GROMACS .gro file of C-alpha atoms in nm:
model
   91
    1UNK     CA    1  -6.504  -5.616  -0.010
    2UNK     CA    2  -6.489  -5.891   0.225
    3UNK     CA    3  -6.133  -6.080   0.242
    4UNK     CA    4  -6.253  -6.385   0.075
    5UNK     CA    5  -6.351  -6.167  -0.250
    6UNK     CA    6  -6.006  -5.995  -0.185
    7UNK     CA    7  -5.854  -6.359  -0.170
    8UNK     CA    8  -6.048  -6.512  -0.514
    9UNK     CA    9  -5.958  -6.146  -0.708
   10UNK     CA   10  -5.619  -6.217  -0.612
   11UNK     CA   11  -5.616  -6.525  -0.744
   12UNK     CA   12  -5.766  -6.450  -1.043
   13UNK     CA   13  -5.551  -6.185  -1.163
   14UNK     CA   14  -5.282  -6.473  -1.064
   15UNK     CA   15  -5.406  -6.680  -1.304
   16UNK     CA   16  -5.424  -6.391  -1.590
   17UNK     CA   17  -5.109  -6.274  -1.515
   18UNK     CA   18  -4.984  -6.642  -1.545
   19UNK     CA   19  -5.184  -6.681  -1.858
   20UNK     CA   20  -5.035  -6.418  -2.042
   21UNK     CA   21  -4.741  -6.569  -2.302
   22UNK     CA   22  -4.424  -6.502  -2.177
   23UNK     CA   23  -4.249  -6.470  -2.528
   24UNK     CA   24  -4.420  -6.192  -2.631
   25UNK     CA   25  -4.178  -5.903  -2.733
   26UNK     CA   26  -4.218  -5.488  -2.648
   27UNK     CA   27  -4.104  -5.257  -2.836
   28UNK     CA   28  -3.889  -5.014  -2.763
   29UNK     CA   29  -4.017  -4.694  -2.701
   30UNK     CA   30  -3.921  -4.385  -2.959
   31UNK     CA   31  -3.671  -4.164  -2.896
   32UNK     CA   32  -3.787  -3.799  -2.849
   33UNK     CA   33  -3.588  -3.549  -3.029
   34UNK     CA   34  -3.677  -3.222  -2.955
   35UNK     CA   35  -3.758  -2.985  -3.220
   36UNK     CA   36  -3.534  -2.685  -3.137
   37UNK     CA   37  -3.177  -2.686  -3.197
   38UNK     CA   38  -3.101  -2.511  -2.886
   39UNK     CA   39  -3.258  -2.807  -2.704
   40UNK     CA   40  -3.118  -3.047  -2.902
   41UNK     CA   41  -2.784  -2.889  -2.781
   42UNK     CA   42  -2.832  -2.850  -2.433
   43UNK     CA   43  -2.980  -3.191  -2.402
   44UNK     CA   44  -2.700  -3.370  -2.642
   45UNK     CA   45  -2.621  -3.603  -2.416
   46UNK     CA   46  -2.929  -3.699  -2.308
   47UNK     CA   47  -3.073  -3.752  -2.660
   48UNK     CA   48  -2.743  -3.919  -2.774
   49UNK     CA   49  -2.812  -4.170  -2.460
   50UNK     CA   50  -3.166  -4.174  -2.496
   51UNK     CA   51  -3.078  -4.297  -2.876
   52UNK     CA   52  -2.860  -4.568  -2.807
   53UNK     CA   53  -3.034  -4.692  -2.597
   54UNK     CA   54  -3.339  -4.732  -2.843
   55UNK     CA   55  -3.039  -4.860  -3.106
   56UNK     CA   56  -2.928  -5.146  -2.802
   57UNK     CA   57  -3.327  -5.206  -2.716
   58UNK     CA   58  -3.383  -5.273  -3.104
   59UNK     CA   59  -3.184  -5.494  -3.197
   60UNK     CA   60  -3.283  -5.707  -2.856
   61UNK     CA   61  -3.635  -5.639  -2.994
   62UNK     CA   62  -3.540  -5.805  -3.313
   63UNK     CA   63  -3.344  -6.118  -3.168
   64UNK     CA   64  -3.710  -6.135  -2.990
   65UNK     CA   65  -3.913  -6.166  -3.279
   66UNK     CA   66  -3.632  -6.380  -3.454
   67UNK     CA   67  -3.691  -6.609  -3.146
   68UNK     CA   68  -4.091  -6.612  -3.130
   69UNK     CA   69  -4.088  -6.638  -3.503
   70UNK     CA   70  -3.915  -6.999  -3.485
   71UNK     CA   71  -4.081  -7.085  -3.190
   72UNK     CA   72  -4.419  -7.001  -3.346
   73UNK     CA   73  -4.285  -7.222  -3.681
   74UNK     CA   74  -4.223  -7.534  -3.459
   75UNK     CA   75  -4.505  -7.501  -3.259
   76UNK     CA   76  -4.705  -7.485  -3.585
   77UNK     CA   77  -4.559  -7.775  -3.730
   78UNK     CA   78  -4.627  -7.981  -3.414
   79UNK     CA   79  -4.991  -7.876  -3.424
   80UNK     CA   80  -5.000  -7.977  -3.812
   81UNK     CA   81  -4.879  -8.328  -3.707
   82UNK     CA   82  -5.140  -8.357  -3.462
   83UNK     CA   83  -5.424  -8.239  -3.662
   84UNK     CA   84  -5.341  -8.513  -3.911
   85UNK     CA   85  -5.305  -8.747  -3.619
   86UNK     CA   86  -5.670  -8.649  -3.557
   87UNK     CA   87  -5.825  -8.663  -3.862
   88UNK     CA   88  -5.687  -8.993  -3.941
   89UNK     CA   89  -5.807  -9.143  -3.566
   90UNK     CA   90  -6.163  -9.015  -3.721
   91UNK     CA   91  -6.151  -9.112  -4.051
   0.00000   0.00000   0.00000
């Protein structure tokens, strides 16, 4: 690849990165519990910080959605009122 191609990929994945919404929430990822009780016991404090963890990362998960869901309400109201804004310019 020559550096101009380097330069406009660059640039492009710029652009996507950019593009992607920065209010979308991750979920937290599953705690694994292993199935043995031996393991579960020799790991116990691992698991037990590995599961709060998940508990503290859930609930931030929820404030998240809580957040993008009234975002995502206002934003479609707005768009409502400027639909009917349209449609009565063209009418």
């Amino acid at each position: 690849m020559t550096c101009a191609r380097n330069i406009t990929l660059a640039l492009l994945i710029t652009v996507l990165v950019a593009a992607c919404p920065v209010h979308a929430c991750t979920p937290p990822e599953r705690p694994f519990l292993p199935a043995s009780r031996e393991d579960m016991r020799a790991y116990a404090d691992l698991i037990r910080g590995d599961f709060e963890a998940y508990i503290a990362a859930v609930q931030d998960y929820f404030r998240c959605l809580d957040n993008e869901r009234a975002r995502a309400s206002i934003e479609a109201r707005e768009v409502s009122e400027e639909y009917g804004r349209f449609l009565d310019a063209v009418e």
